[in-house]
Amino acid sequence: MELQVKTDIAERIASISVSSTMRVAAEAERLRAQGVDVVDFGAGEPDFPTPDNLKRAAMRAIEQNFTKYTNAGGTLELKQAVCERHAHDFGTAYQPSECLITVGGKHIIFNLTQALLNPGDEVVIPVPYWVTYKDVVNYAGGKCVFVETDEGQGFTLTAAMIEPHLTPRTKIVLINSPANPSGAVLDREEFEKIYRMTSRRGILLMTDECYCHFLYDSEPFSIASLPGAKETVLVAGSLSKTYSMTGWRIGFGLAPAPIIGAMLKLQSHATSNPTSIAQKAAVEALRGPQESVEIMLAEYRKRRDFIVARLRAIPGVRCSEPKGAFYAYPNIGVALKNGISSAMQFAEKLLDKAAVAVVPGEAFGTDRHVRISYATSMHELERGLERIHRFIVEQ
Ligand SMILES: Cc1ncc(COP(=O)(O)O)c(C=O)c1O
């Protein structure tokens, strides 16, 4: 009898899908390898090099043989640096015992959902949402409850939009401001209202602060700075975009100590510590000069102004102005005709016919938009927008 090897994949994996942003990157890479001149607006990744002082800190770490395991939850030095920077920037008062260092910002979101969600627990997520939220909540057995926002209002969220979606099963409300993919920024007063609404009910408020330093019209703010907020607020942080160090994989969480302890248990069996060398670079990032952040922000602002004006110049295309992060999220509904019936098909055809990579809105919960990352050079933006314009007009 023929041996049946049990290679069937676990059912829980079926509840998630491959990250569409990564799928677009892979497809663009494949075309490039074939010699196609692709303009890539897919990657959500700063085009600036990692600052030199961070690189030097990493090299020093290697030279000094800081190349072994560290504490699974990160070094005390880095936890202190995270708490200090958060206190300096936002006026919070976290202790290292309320901090966990993770393998990138994605990892803290994964850890938080794994540590907190029981089957059926509801997580309120505003739409459009960052692609990973849905999958990590599903993977943890939780239930996503999506809250629509209004494109006409720049996808901004209000407490009144969230309130009808809260139920006795709501465990977490997840906010990402500035948001990926829309660039929407939650008004401070509304954020505070949401905090009061959730904390009153014992609901946790998760704030993904991945883009918190990239704001065009307002000052950086953390909801965790409100008096008493530490009890119910979960901060998911990342150094990836702030310090242009996506490949180094350093993120962090700030949360009540028992939740940190639960995540540490999981992390100790899954990844152990984030890379020792990257942790040394992260300490330098947080304690060293901060000018690189300002320089990047000024450049992103120029690009934001260019891309919004350029997209609006395409007949029928609408684009709300991003107030933070580095993504534009235009409505390309006007091009959904002649055999293209979804943003997914639009993105496929655009890549195939015009060699421009964008991420289709389906990944973020809407089907008439695409995400364009403007963390790329002005030259690439000009070339890519020209191609998109021509593609839509000729469509
Ligand atoms: C909204 C948001 N949160 C978190 C992350 C995580 O970043 P990383 O895992 O690279 O630190 C990203 C990355 O694209 C993001 O867009």
mmCIF file of C-alpha atoms and ligand atoms in Angstrom:
data_model
loop_
_atom_site.group_PDB
_atom_site.id
_atom_site.type_symbol
_atom_site.label_atom_id
_atom_site.label_comp_id
_atom_site.label_asym_id
_atom_site.label_seq_id
_atom_site.Cartn_x
_atom_site.Cartn_y
_atom_site.Cartn_z
ATOM 1 C CA MET A 1 0.000 0.000 0.000
ATOM 2 C CA GLU A 2 1.281 3.460 -0.877
ATOM 3 C CA LEU A 3 2.361 5.552 2.132
ATOM 4 C CA GLN A 4 0.144 8.641 2.674
ATOM 5 C CA VAL A 5 2.394 11.393 4.021
ATOM 6 C CA LYS A 6 0.401 13.716 6.275
ATOM 7 C CA THR A 7 1.291 16.977 4.595
ATOM 8 C CA ASP A 8 -2.200 18.459 4.906
ATOM 9 C CA ILE A 9 -1.906 21.980 6.263
ATOM 10 C CA ALA A 10 -3.349 22.907 9.680
ATOM 11 C CA GLU A 11 -6.857 24.361 9.549
ATOM 12 C CA ARG A 12 -5.892 27.533 11.398
ATOM 13 C CA ILE A 13 -3.630 28.478 8.504
ATOM 14 C CA ALA A 14 -6.672 28.395 6.232
ATOM 15 C CA SER A 15 -8.133 31.294 8.236
ATOM 16 C CA ILE A 16 -5.433 33.643 6.973
ATOM 17 C CA SER A 17 -4.096 34.686 3.578
ATOM 18 C CA VAL A 18 -0.715 35.737 2.233
ATOM 19 C CA SER A 19 -0.135 39.445 2.855
ATOM 20 C CA SER A 20 -1.175 41.184 -0.390
ATOM 21 C CA THR A 21 1.529 43.788 0.016
ATOM 22 C CA MET A 22 4.096 41.018 0.007
ATOM 23 C CA ARG A 23 2.383 39.354 -2.966
ATOM 24 C CA VAL A 24 2.612 42.584 -4.982
ATOM 25 C CA ALA A 25 6.289 42.943 -4.044
ATOM 26 C CA ALA A 26 6.990 39.391 -5.194
ATOM 27 C CA GLU A 27 5.204 39.917 -8.529
ATOM 28 C CA ALA A 28 7.038 43.211 -9.162
ATOM 29 C CA GLU A 29 10.310 41.457 -8.330
ATOM 30 C CA ARG A 30 9.515 38.649 -10.775
ATOM 31 C CA LEU A 31 8.875 41.135 -13.598
ATOM 32 C CA ARG A 32 12.017 43.079 -12.755
ATOM 33 C CA ALA A 33 14.047 39.872 -12.926
ATOM 34 C CA GLN A 34 12.710 39.465 -16.474
ATOM 35 C CA GLY A 35 14.091 42.886 -17.338
ATOM 36 C CA VAL A 36 10.789 44.840 -17.101
ATOM 37 C CA ASP A 37 11.267 48.459 -15.950
ATOM 38 C CA VAL A 38 8.766 48.353 -13.062
ATOM 39 C CA VAL A 39 7.823 51.427 -11.029
ATOM 40 C CA ASP A 40 7.118 50.004 -7.593
ATOM 41 C CA PHE A 41 4.617 51.810 -5.373
ATOM 42 C CA GLY A 42 3.860 48.617 -3.460
ATOM 43 C CA ALA A 43 6.359 48.604 -0.643
ATOM 44 C CA GLY A 44 5.568 50.506 2.547
ATOM 45 C CA GLU A 45 9.205 51.132 3.160
ATOM 46 C CA PRO A 46 11.260 54.351 3.466
ATOM 47 C CA ASP A 47 13.659 54.800 0.554
ATOM 48 C CA PHE A 48 16.165 56.529 2.856
ATOM 49 C CA PRO A 49 19.175 54.571 4.084
ATOM 50 C CA THR A 50 19.337 53.624 7.744
ATOM 51 C CA PRO A 51 21.152 56.537 9.479
ATOM 52 C CA ASP A 52 24.912 56.074 9.843
ATOM 53 C CA ASN A 53 24.947 56.331 13.638
ATOM 54 C CA LEU A 54 22.670 53.269 13.803
ATOM 55 C CA LYS A 55 24.884 51.324 11.440
ATOM 56 C CA ARG A 56 27.940 52.206 13.486
ATOM 57 C CA ALA A 57 26.212 51.078 16.701
ATOM 58 C CA ALA A 58 25.472 47.716 15.069
ATOM 59 C CA MET A 59 29.080 47.358 13.911
ATOM 60 C CA ARG A 60 30.302 48.161 17.394
ATOM 61 C CA ALA A 61 27.976 45.497 18.765
ATOM 62 C CA ILE A 62 29.549 42.927 16.454
ATOM 63 C CA GLU A 63 33.096 44.018 17.270
ATOM 64 C CA GLN A 64 32.324 43.802 20.986
ATOM 65 C CA ASN A 65 30.826 40.329 20.513
ATOM 66 C CA PHE A 66 27.347 41.422 21.499
ATOM 67 C CA THR A 67 26.187 38.579 19.295
ATOM 68 C CA LYS A 68 24.558 36.089 21.644
ATOM 69 C CA TYR A 69 21.095 35.530 23.070
ATOM 70 C CA THR A 70 19.652 38.361 25.101
ATOM 71 C CA ASN A 71 16.654 38.206 27.421
ATOM 72 C CA ALA A 72 13.769 36.818 25.349
ATOM 73 C CA GLY A 73 11.805 40.035 25.809
ATOM 74 C CA GLY A 74 14.732 42.271 24.845
ATOM 75 C CA THR A 75 17.595 43.907 26.748
ATOM 76 C CA LEU A 76 16.875 46.061 29.767
ATOM 77 C CA GLU A 77 18.896 48.812 28.079
ATOM 78 C CA LEU A 78 16.578 48.862 25.057
ATOM 79 C CA LYS A 79 13.410 48.643 27.138
ATOM 80 C CA GLN A 80 14.644 51.625 29.120
ATOM 81 C CA ALA A 81 15.424 53.502 25.917
ATOM 82 C CA VAL A 82 11.916 52.780 24.577
ATOM 83 C CA CYS A 83 10.278 53.974 27.805
ATOM 84 C CA GLU A 84 12.455 57.098 27.910
ATOM 85 C CA ARG A 85 11.755 58.059 24.285
ATOM 86 C CA HIS A 86 8.024 57.475 24.709
ATOM 87 C CA ALA A 87 8.083 59.582 27.873
ATOM 88 C CA HIS A 88 10.085 62.321 26.123
ATOM 89 C CA ASP A 89 7.922 62.416 22.980
ATOM 90 C CA PHE A 90 4.502 61.898 24.513
ATOM 91 C CA GLY A 91 4.713 62.404 28.272
ATOM 92 C CA THR A 92 3.965 58.795 29.224
ATOM 93 C CA ALA A 93 5.452 57.031 32.258
ATOM 94 C CA TYR A 94 6.141 53.401 31.350
ATOM 95 C CA GLN A 95 8.566 51.145 33.206
ATOM 96 C CA PRO A 96 10.679 48.417 31.538
ATOM 97 C CA SER A 97 8.385 45.824 33.201
ATOM 98 C CA GLU A 98 5.590 47.230 31.005
ATOM 99 C CA CYS A 99 7.635 46.903 27.812
ATOM 100 C CA LEU A 100 8.403 44.054 25.434
ATOM 101 C CA ILE A 101 10.875 44.228 22.538
ATOM 102 C CA THR A 102 9.725 42.283 19.485
ATOM 103 C CA VAL A 103 10.861 41.246 16.034
ATOM 104 C CA GLY A 104 9.306 44.263 14.310
ATOM 105 C CA GLY A 105 5.987 46.021 14.854
ATOM 106 C CA LYS A 106 4.073 43.197 13.231
ATOM 107 C CA HIS A 107 5.297 40.846 15.924
ATOM 108 C CA ILE A 108 3.867 42.897 18.785
ATOM 109 C CA ILE A 109 0.475 42.989 17.086
ATOM 110 C CA PHE A 110 0.650 39.231 16.614
ATOM 111 C CA ASN A 111 1.695 38.720 20.236
ATOM 112 C CA LEU A 112 -1.036 40.991 21.593
ATOM 113 C CA THR A 113 -3.803 39.253 19.657
ATOM 114 C CA GLN A 114 -2.469 35.801 20.577
ATOM 115 C CA ALA A 115 -2.118 36.699 24.248
ATOM 116 C CA LEU A 116 -5.508 38.361 24.626
ATOM 117 C CA LEU A 117 -8.127 36.854 22.336
ATOM 118 C CA ASN A 118 -10.323 33.884 23.140
ATOM 119 C CA PRO A 119 -12.503 32.354 20.430
ATOM 120 C CA GLY A 120 -15.311 34.741 19.547
ATOM 121 C CA ASP A 121 -13.790 37.802 21.214
ATOM 122 C CA GLU A 122 -14.509 40.812 19.054
ATOM 123 C CA VAL A 123 -11.958 43.299 17.784
ATOM 124 C CA VAL A 124 -13.284 46.541 16.329
ATOM 125 C CA ILE A 125 -11.270 47.607 13.291
ATOM 126 C CA PRO A 126 -11.901 50.767 11.238
ATOM 127 C CA VAL A 127 -11.978 50.402 7.440
ATOM 128 C CA PRO A 128 -9.760 50.807 5.458
ATOM 129 C CA TYR A 129 -7.438 48.817 7.710
ATOM 130 C CA TRP A 130 -3.866 47.619 7.526
ATOM 131 C CA VAL A 131 -3.974 44.190 5.936
ATOM 132 C CA THR A 132 -2.370 42.302 8.845
ATOM 133 C CA TYR A 133 -4.994 43.169 11.474
ATOM 134 C CA LYS A 134 -7.679 40.979 9.958
ATOM 135 C CA ASP A 135 -5.447 37.972 9.584
ATOM 136 C CA VAL A 136 -3.868 38.076 13.036
ATOM 137 C CA VAL A 137 -7.278 38.477 14.691
ATOM 138 C CA ASN A 138 -8.657 35.553 12.670
ATOM 139 C CA TYR A 139 -5.596 33.471 13.450
ATOM 140 C CA ALA A 140 -6.113 34.061 17.171
ATOM 141 C CA GLY A 141 -9.737 32.890 16.835
ATOM 142 C CA GLY A 142 -11.129 36.381 17.362
ATOM 143 C CA LYS A 143 -13.852 38.043 15.336
ATOM 144 C CA CYS A 144 -13.198 41.210 13.323
ATOM 145 C CA VAL A 145 -15.925 43.831 13.546
ATOM 146 C CA PHE A 146 -15.357 46.366 10.809
ATOM 147 C CA VAL A 147 -16.358 50.010 11.112
ATOM 148 C CA GLU A 148 -16.826 51.890 7.857
ATOM 149 C CA THR A 149 -15.433 55.401 7.611
ATOM 150 C CA ASP A 150 -16.429 58.111 5.170
ATOM 151 C CA GLU A 151 -14.169 58.693 2.202
ATOM 152 C CA GLY A 152 -15.716 62.157 1.755
ATOM 153 C CA GLN A 153 -14.344 63.024 5.216
ATOM 154 C CA GLY A 154 -10.864 61.717 4.405
ATOM 155 C CA PHE A 155 -11.619 58.341 6.090
ATOM 156 C CA THR A 156 -11.456 59.974 9.505
ATOM 157 C CA LEU A 157 -12.941 58.100 12.402
ATOM 158 C CA THR A 158 -15.209 59.319 15.198
ATOM 159 C CA ALA A 159 -16.291 57.811 18.500
ATOM 160 C CA ALA A 160 -19.893 57.907 17.238
ATOM 161 C CA MET A 161 -18.948 55.624 14.347
ATOM 162 C CA ILE A 162 -17.486 53.050 16.739
ATOM 163 C CA GLU A 163 -20.098 53.109 19.502
ATOM 164 C CA PRO A 164 -22.846 51.070 17.735
ATOM 165 C CA HIS A 165 -20.330 48.287 17.130
ATOM 166 C CA LEU A 166 -19.428 47.742 20.776
ATOM 167 C CA THR A 167 -20.977 44.629 22.314
ATOM 168 C CA PRO A 168 -20.405 42.640 25.509
ATOM 169 C CA ARG A 169 -17.945 40.546 23.442
ATOM 170 C CA THR A 170 -15.805 43.490 22.357
ATOM 171 C CA LYS A 171 -12.340 42.982 23.782
ATOM 172 C CA ILE A 172 -10.231 45.384 21.754
ATOM 173 C CA VAL A 173 -10.738 48.516 19.664
ATOM 174 C CA LEU A 174 -7.796 48.864 17.309
ATOM 175 C CA ILE A 175 -6.739 52.313 16.137
ATOM 176 C CA ASN A 176 -3.987 53.127 13.679
ATOM 177 C CA SER A 177 -3.321 56.851 13.429
ATOM 178 C CA PRO A 178 -1.851 57.969 11.069
ATOM 179 C CA ALA A 179 -3.426 55.119 9.171
ATOM 180 C CA ASN A 180 -2.086 52.743 6.620
ATOM 181 C CA PRO A 181 -3.426 52.819 3.861
ATOM 182 C CA SER A 182 -5.447 56.074 3.965
ATOM 183 C CA GLY A 183 -3.067 58.432 5.767
ATOM 184 C CA ALA A 184 -6.035 59.536 7.905
ATOM 185 C CA VAL A 185 -5.219 60.992 11.310
ATOM 186 C CA LEU A 186 -7.608 60.628 14.205
ATOM 187 C CA ASP A 187 -8.514 63.959 15.708
ATOM 188 C CA ARG A 188 -7.137 64.173 19.245
ATOM 189 C CA GLU A 189 -10.483 64.984 20.815
ATOM 190 C CA GLU A 190 -12.129 62.036 19.091
ATOM 191 C CA PHE A 191 -9.270 59.782 20.174
ATOM 192 C CA GLU A 192 -9.867 60.868 23.756
ATOM 193 C CA LYS A 193 -13.600 60.254 23.372
ATOM 194 C CA ILE A 194 -12.893 56.766 22.057
ATOM 195 C CA TYR A 195 -10.585 56.152 24.994
ATOM 196 C CA ARG A 196 -13.245 57.251 27.494
ATOM 197 C CA MET A 197 -15.887 55.162 25.737
ATOM 198 C CA THR A 198 -13.742 52.010 25.738
ATOM 199 C CA SER A 199 -12.136 52.329 29.172
ATOM 200 C CA ARG A 200 -15.565 52.936 30.757
ATOM 201 C CA ARG A 201 -16.617 49.551 29.430
ATOM 202 C CA GLY A 202 -13.351 47.765 30.298
ATOM 203 C CA ILE A 203 -12.483 47.417 26.615
ATOM 204 C CA LEU A 204 -8.822 47.553 25.620
ATOM 205 C CA LEU A 205 -7.723 50.263 23.206
ATOM 206 C CA MET A 206 -4.874 49.132 20.983
ATOM 207 C CA THR A 207 -3.004 51.984 19.339
ATOM 208 C CA ASP A 208 -0.680 51.103 16.485
ATOM 209 C CA GLU A 209 1.831 53.954 16.543
ATOM 210 C CA CYS A 210 3.923 52.731 13.619
ATOM 211 C CA TYR A 211 3.635 56.091 11.776
ATOM 212 C CA CYS A 212 3.216 58.341 14.829
ATOM 213 C CA HIS A 213 6.095 60.643 13.871
ATOM 214 C CA PHE A 214 4.948 61.152 10.295
ATOM 215 C CA LEU A 215 2.283 63.827 10.679
ATOM 216 C CA TYR A 216 1.851 66.760 8.279
ATOM 217 C CA ASP A 217 -0.499 69.093 10.139
ATOM 218 C CA SER A 218 -0.525 68.032 13.770
ATOM 219 C CA GLU A 219 1.825 67.229 16.615
ATOM 220 C CA PRO A 220 2.715 63.641 17.600
ATOM 221 C CA PHE A 221 0.434 62.390 20.337
ATOM 222 C CA SER A 222 -0.081 59.112 22.191
ATOM 223 C CA ILE A 223 -3.393 58.227 23.787
ATOM 224 C CA ALA A 224 -1.331 56.372 26.411
ATOM 225 C CA SER A 225 -0.340 59.763 27.838
ATOM 226 C CA LEU A 226 -3.804 60.405 29.307
ATOM 227 C CA PRO A 227 -3.945 59.991 33.097
ATOM 228 C CA GLY A 228 -4.819 56.380 33.940
ATOM 229 C CA ALA A 229 -4.702 55.272 30.312
ATOM 230 C CA LYS A 230 -1.940 52.753 30.942
ATOM 231 C CA GLU A 231 -4.508 50.376 32.431
ATOM 232 C CA THR A 232 -6.486 49.849 29.252
ATOM 233 C CA VAL A 233 -4.275 51.117 26.434
ATOM 234 C CA LEU A 234 -1.978 48.796 24.486
ATOM 235 C CA VAL A 235 0.766 50.537 22.507
ATOM 236 C CA ALA A 236 2.110 48.731 19.455
ATOM 237 C CA GLY A 237 5.291 50.466 18.337
ATOM 238 C CA SER A 238 7.839 50.006 15.586
ATOM 239 C CA LEU A 239 11.214 51.516 14.779
ATOM 240 C CA SER A 240 10.986 50.328 11.182
ATOM 241 C CA LYS A 241 9.615 53.449 9.506
ATOM 242 C CA THR A 242 10.644 56.101 12.035
ATOM 243 C CA TYR A 243 14.331 55.284 11.656
ATOM 244 C CA SER A 244 14.255 53.718 8.213
ATOM 245 C CA MET A 245 15.278 50.358 9.615
ATOM 246 C CA THR A 246 12.628 47.991 8.233
ATOM 247 C CA GLY A 247 15.064 45.121 7.752
ATOM 248 C CA TRP A 248 16.450 45.264 11.280
ATOM 249 C CA ARG A 249 13.155 44.051 12.711
ATOM 250 C CA ILE A 250 12.670 45.919 15.971
ATOM 251 C CA GLY A 251 9.271 46.735 17.405
ATOM 252 C CA PHE A 252 7.917 47.063 20.913
ATOM 253 C CA GLY A 253 4.832 46.885 23.049
ATOM 254 C CA LEU A 254 3.831 48.970 26.053
ATOM 255 C CA ALA A 255 1.081 47.378 28.116
ATOM 256 C CA PRO A 256 0.099 46.330 31.638
ATOM 257 C CA ALA A 257 2.788 44.031 33.115
ATOM 258 C CA PRO A 258 0.588 40.862 33.202
ATOM 259 C CA ILE A 259 -0.070 41.204 29.456
ATOM 260 C CA ILE A 260 3.651 41.740 28.829
ATOM 261 C CA GLY A 261 4.289 38.565 30.869
ATOM 262 C CA ALA A 262 1.820 36.549 28.787
ATOM 263 C CA MET A 263 3.418 37.731 25.552
ATOM 264 C CA LEU A 264 6.889 37.011 26.888
ATOM 265 C CA LYS A 265 5.864 33.395 27.527
ATOM 266 C CA LEU A 266 4.768 33.061 23.912
ATOM 267 C CA GLN A 267 7.795 34.890 22.527
ATOM 268 C CA SER A 268 10.191 32.779 24.596
ATOM 269 C CA HIS A 269 8.995 29.703 22.696
ATOM 270 C CA ALA A 270 8.511 31.316 19.300
ATOM 271 C CA THR A 271 11.394 33.660 18.455
ATOM 272 C CA SER A 272 13.294 34.167 21.711
ATOM 273 C CA ASN A 273 15.003 37.550 21.618
ATOM 274 C CA PRO A 274 15.019 39.990 18.722
ATOM 275 C CA THR A 275 18.495 40.124 17.155
ATOM 276 C CA SER A 276 21.073 41.335 19.685
ATOM 277 C CA ILE A 277 22.874 43.516 17.128
ATOM 278 C CA ALA A 278 19.651 45.189 15.970
ATOM 279 C CA GLN A 279 18.768 45.900 19.599
ATOM 280 C CA LYS A 280 22.020 47.876 20.006
ATOM 281 C CA ALA A 281 21.216 49.860 16.855
ATOM 282 C CA ALA A 282 17.726 50.499 18.236
ATOM 283 C CA VAL A 283 19.143 51.949 21.468
ATOM 284 C CA GLU A 284 21.191 54.364 19.343
ATOM 285 C CA ALA A 285 18.108 55.192 17.245
ATOM 286 C CA LEU A 286 16.088 56.098 20.328
ATOM 287 C CA ARG A 287 18.815 57.883 22.300
ATOM 288 C CA GLY A 288 20.852 59.420 19.473
ATOM 289 C CA PRO A 289 20.089 62.471 17.291
ATOM 290 C CA GLN A 290 16.554 62.577 15.910
ATOM 291 C CA GLU A 291 17.132 64.846 12.877
ATOM 292 C CA SER A 292 16.736 62.066 10.330
ATOM 293 C CA VAL A 293 13.042 61.812 11.239
ATOM 294 C CA GLU A 294 12.510 65.528 10.479
ATOM 295 C CA ILE A 295 14.401 65.236 7.208
ATOM 296 C CA MET A 296 12.292 62.302 6.058
ATOM 297 C CA LEU A 297 9.069 64.029 7.087
ATOM 298 C CA ALA A 298 9.936 67.158 5.084
ATOM 299 C CA GLU A 299 10.615 65.023 2.022
ATOM 300 C CA TYR A 300 7.402 62.995 2.463
ATOM 301 C CA ARG A 301 5.427 66.229 2.681
ATOM 302 C CA LYS A 302 6.776 67.396 -0.698
ATOM 303 C CA ARG A 303 5.941 64.052 -2.222
ATOM 304 C CA ARG A 304 2.494 64.003 -0.631
ATOM 305 C CA ASP A 305 1.661 67.386 -2.133
ATOM 306 C CA PHE A 306 2.921 66.283 -5.528
ATOM 307 C CA ILE A 307 1.135 62.943 -5.599
ATOM 308 C CA VAL A 308 -2.228 64.233 -4.412
ATOM 309 C CA ALA A 309 -2.232 67.023 -7.027
ATOM 310 C CA ARG A 310 -1.046 64.599 -9.707
ATOM 311 C CA LEU A 311 -3.709 61.986 -8.895
ATOM 312 C CA ARG A 312 -6.455 64.614 -8.841
ATOM 313 C CA ALA A 313 -5.331 65.703 -12.320
ATOM 314 C CA ILE A 314 -6.371 62.298 -13.693
ATOM 315 C CA PRO A 315 -9.960 62.638 -14.970
ATOM 316 C CA GLY A 316 -12.414 60.942 -12.607
ATOM 317 C CA VAL A 317 -9.856 59.987 -9.944
ATOM 318 C CA ARG A 318 -10.553 61.203 -6.411
ATOM 319 C CA CYS A 319 -7.978 61.309 -3.659
ATOM 320 C CA SER A 320 -8.352 62.515 -0.116
ATOM 321 C CA GLU A 321 -5.325 64.236 1.304
ATOM 322 C CA PRO A 322 -3.237 62.033 3.614
ATOM 323 C CA LYS A 323 -2.556 63.822 6.908
ATOM 324 C CA GLY A 324 0.193 61.417 7.919
ATOM 325 C CA ALA A 325 2.186 58.274 7.018
ATOM 326 C CA PHE A 326 3.351 57.923 3.405
ATOM 327 C CA TYR A 327 0.489 56.428 1.438
ATOM 328 C CA ALA A 328 -2.078 57.857 -0.939
ATOM 329 C CA TYR A 329 -5.337 55.928 -1.304
ATOM 330 C CA PRO A 330 -7.015 57.167 -4.479
ATOM 331 C CA ASN A 331 -10.467 56.094 -5.592
ATOM 332 C CA ILE A 332 -9.986 54.595 -9.057
ATOM 333 C CA GLY A 333 -13.661 53.673 -9.505
ATOM 334 C CA VAL A 334 -13.656 55.602 -12.790
ATOM 335 C CA ALA A 335 -11.406 52.912 -14.308
ATOM 336 C CA LEU A 336 -13.631 49.987 -13.317
ATOM 337 C CA LYS A 337 -14.962 49.287 -16.797
ATOM 338 C CA ASN A 338 -13.995 47.479 -20.012
ATOM 339 C CA GLY A 339 -13.214 44.161 -18.365
ATOM 340 C CA ILE A 340 -11.849 45.581 -15.102
ATOM 341 C CA SER A 341 -14.387 45.083 -12.345
ATOM 342 C CA SER A 342 -12.355 45.338 -9.164
ATOM 343 C CA ALA A 343 -9.364 47.134 -7.713
ATOM 344 C CA MET A 344 -7.601 43.769 -7.749
ATOM 345 C CA GLN A 345 -8.038 43.463 -11.524
ATOM 346 C CA PHE A 346 -7.066 47.114 -11.942
ATOM 347 C CA ALA A 347 -3.804 46.503 -10.071
ATOM 348 C CA GLU A 348 -3.072 43.342 -12.065
ATOM 349 C CA LYS A 349 -3.659 45.081 -15.405
ATOM 350 C CA LEU A 350 -1.727 48.159 -14.324
ATOM 351 C CA LEU A 351 1.275 45.995 -13.497
ATOM 352 C CA ASP A 352 0.907 43.929 -16.622
ATOM 353 C CA LYS A 353 0.276 46.755 -19.141
ATOM 354 C CA ALA A 354 1.915 49.803 -17.529
ATOM 355 C CA ALA A 355 4.521 48.173 -15.249
ATOM 356 C CA VAL A 356 3.399 50.034 -12.143
ATOM 357 C CA ALA A 357 2.950 48.108 -8.884
ATOM 358 C CA VAL A 358 0.241 49.293 -6.475
ATOM 359 C CA VAL A 359 -1.658 47.397 -3.773
ATOM 360 C CA PRO A 360 -5.360 46.769 -4.500
ATOM 361 C CA GLY A 361 -7.880 48.099 -1.984
ATOM 362 C CA GLU A 362 -9.384 44.667 -1.311
ATOM 363 C CA ALA A 363 -6.358 44.066 0.921
ATOM 364 C CA PHE A 364 -7.546 46.954 3.103
ATOM 365 C CA GLY A 365 -11.281 46.307 2.984
ATOM 366 C CA THR A 366 -12.418 48.571 0.127
ATOM 367 C CA ASP A 367 -12.778 47.652 -3.551
ATOM 368 C CA ARG A 368 -12.530 50.946 -5.449
ATOM 369 C CA HIS A 369 -9.120 52.093 -4.265
ATOM 370 C CA VAL A 370 -5.470 51.296 -4.630
ATOM 371 C CA ARG A 371 -2.666 52.123 -2.251
ATOM 372 C CA ILE A 372 0.299 54.047 -3.558
ATOM 373 C CA SER A 373 3.325 54.269 -1.312
ATOM 374 C CA TYR A 374 5.170 57.543 -1.802
ATOM 375 C CA ALA A 375 8.153 56.412 0.201
ATOM 376 C CA THR A 376 9.965 56.419 -3.095
ATOM 377 C CA SER A 377 11.934 59.026 -5.062
ATOM 378 C CA MET A 378 10.295 61.994 -6.773
ATOM 379 C CA HIS A 379 11.643 60.697 -10.075
ATOM 380 C CA GLU A 380 9.856 57.363 -9.599
ATOM 381 C CA LEU A 381 6.687 59.167 -8.536
ATOM 382 C CA GLU A 382 6.716 61.278 -11.690
ATOM 383 C CA ARG A 383 7.309 58.279 -13.950
ATOM 384 C CA GLY A 384 4.747 56.111 -12.203
ATOM 385 C CA LEU A 385 2.013 58.750 -12.090
ATOM 386 C CA GLU A 386 2.507 59.467 -15.773
ATOM 387 C CA ARG A 387 1.963 55.780 -16.508
ATOM 388 C CA ILE A 388 -1.084 55.538 -14.252
ATOM 389 C CA HIS A 389 -2.581 58.636 -15.901
ATOM 390 C CA ARG A 390 -2.111 57.188 -19.371
ATOM 391 C CA PHE A 391 -3.416 53.771 -18.307
ATOM 392 C CA ILE A 392 -6.624 55.217 -16.853
ATOM 393 C CA VAL A 393 -7.290 57.621 -19.706
ATOM 394 C CA GLU A 394 -6.786 54.910 -22.316
ATOM 395 C CA GLN A 395 -8.707 52.315 -20.321
HETATM 396 C C1 LIG B 1 0.118 50.120 10.253
HETATM 397 C C2 LIG B 1 1.344 49.310 10.433
HETATM 398 N N1 LIG B 1 1.605 48.791 11.636
HETATM 399 C C3 LIG B 1 2.702 48.054 11.865
HETATM 400 C C4 LIG B 1 3.598 47.783 10.852
HETATM 401 C C5 LIG B 1 4.751 46.915 11.198
HETATM 402 O O1 LIG B 1 5.964 47.276 10.775
HETATM 403 P P1 LIG B 1 7.236 46.362 11.036
HETATM 404 O O2 LIG B 1 6.795 44.972 11.356
HETATM 405 O O3 LIG B 1 8.001 46.417 9.763
HETATM 406 O O4 LIG B 1 7.962 46.983 12.178
HETATM 407 C C6 LIG B 1 3.364 48.285 9.566
HETATM 408 C C7 LIG B 1 4.261 47.977 8.444
HETATM 409 O O5 LIG B 1 3.976 48.180 7.290
HETATM 410 C C8 LIG B 1 2.206 49.078 9.360
HETATM 411 O O6 LIG B 1 1.930 49.610 8.170
#
